[in-house]
Every structure is written in C-alpha cells, then in structure tokens.
Short mmCIF file of C-alpha atoms in Angstrom, two decimals:
data_model
loop_
_atom_site.label_atom_id
_atom_site.label_comp_id
_atom_site.label_asym_id
_atom_site.label_seq_id
_atom_site.Cartn_x
_atom_site.Cartn_y
_atom_site.Cartn_z
CA UNK A 1 -117.28 -45.32 82.96
CA UNK A 2 -115.75 -43.03 80.36
CA UNK A 3 -113.15 -45.64 79.41
CA UNK A 4 -115.88 -48.25 78.97
CA UNK A 5 -117.78 -45.97 76.60
CA UNK A 6 -114.55 -45.16 74.76
CA UNK A 7 -113.70 -48.84 74.34
CA UNK A 8 -117.21 -49.49 73.02
CA UNK A 9 -116.83 -46.67 70.48
CA UNK A 10 -113.49 -48.04 69.32
CA UNK A 11 -114.81 -51.59 68.95
CA UNK A 12 -117.87 -50.31 67.08
CA UNK A 13 -115.61 -48.32 64.78
CA UNK A 14 -113.45 -51.37 64.09
CA UNK A 15 -116.56 -53.41 63.27
CA UNK A 16 -117.84 -50.73 60.87
CA UNK A 17 -114.42 -50.48 59.25
CA UNK A 18 -114.23 -54.24 58.67
CA UNK A 19 -117.83 -54.34 57.39
CA UNK A 20 -117.22 -51.53 54.93
CA UNK A 21 -113.97 -53.14 53.82
CA UNK A 22 -115.81 -56.37 52.97
CA UNK A 23 -118.60 -54.53 51.15
CA UNK A 24 -116.45 -52.40 48.85
CA UNK A 25 -114.67 -53.29 45.67
CA UNK A 26 -110.89 -53.10 45.58
CA UNK A 27 -111.06 -50.09 43.25
CA UNK A 28 -112.92 -47.86 45.73
CA UNK A 29 -111.81 -49.47 48.97
CA UNK A 30 -108.74 -47.34 49.57
CA UNK A 31 -110.53 -43.98 49.40
CA UNK A 32 -113.42 -45.27 51.49
CA UNK A 33 -111.03 -46.70 54.07
CA UNK A 34 -109.27 -43.34 54.28
CA UNK A 35 -112.60 -41.59 54.83
CA UNK A 36 -113.61 -44.07 57.52
CA UNK A 37 -110.26 -43.84 59.27
CA UNK A 38 -110.41 -40.04 59.21
CA UNK A 39 -113.91 -40.11 60.67
CA UNK A 40 -112.98 -42.62 63.35
CA UNK A 41 -109.84 -40.68 64.18
CA UNK A 42 -111.77 -37.44 64.72
CA UNK A 43 -114.57 -39.14 66.67
CA UNK A 44 -112.53 -41.49 68.82
CA UNK A 45 -109.23 -39.71 69.39
CA UNK A 46 -109.97 -39.10 73.06
CA UNK A 47 -111.28 -42.64 73.53
CA UNK A 48 -108.24 -44.17 71.86
CA UNK A 49 -105.90 -42.07 73.96
CA UNK A 50 -107.75 -43.14 77.12
CA UNK A 51 -107.41 -46.80 76.16
CA UNK A 52 -103.70 -46.44 75.44
CA UNK A 53 -103.01 -44.27 78.51
CA UNK A 54 -105.69 -44.68 81.22
CA UNK A 55 -103.82 -42.25 83.49
CA UNK A 56 -104.78 -39.44 81.09
CA UNK A 57 -108.33 -39.64 82.48
CA UNK A 58 -106.96 -38.82 85.91
CA UNK A 59 -105.23 -35.65 84.66
CA UNK A 60 -108.48 -33.66 84.41
#
C-alpha cells in the first residue's frame, strides 16, 4: 500500500514538473525547475527510495 501511494506521488510530481516546464519561459525555467525539484526531492525522498529499493520497506 505504501509503495502504491509513493508511486502515485512520484508520478504526480513528474506531471507537475512537466506542466510547469511547458508553462514557463526559458529565462525563468531553470530557477523554477530547481525549486520544483527541491520540493519534490524533500516530499518524495522516501517514496523514491521505496520504488528503487522495495526491500527498504521491509527493514522497518
């Protein structure tokens, strides 16, 4: 269940990242992308790790 929620968060983050990338101009895109990536990294670090290494969920 937790991995399903994590995968959903990651896919939602990727969608938001692509949407924002399309909606910004090239001049401001890099700083906005950095902000989005930093936000996604902090929010989804555990989910990303669970997707890359499902056995980490069993360690708890």
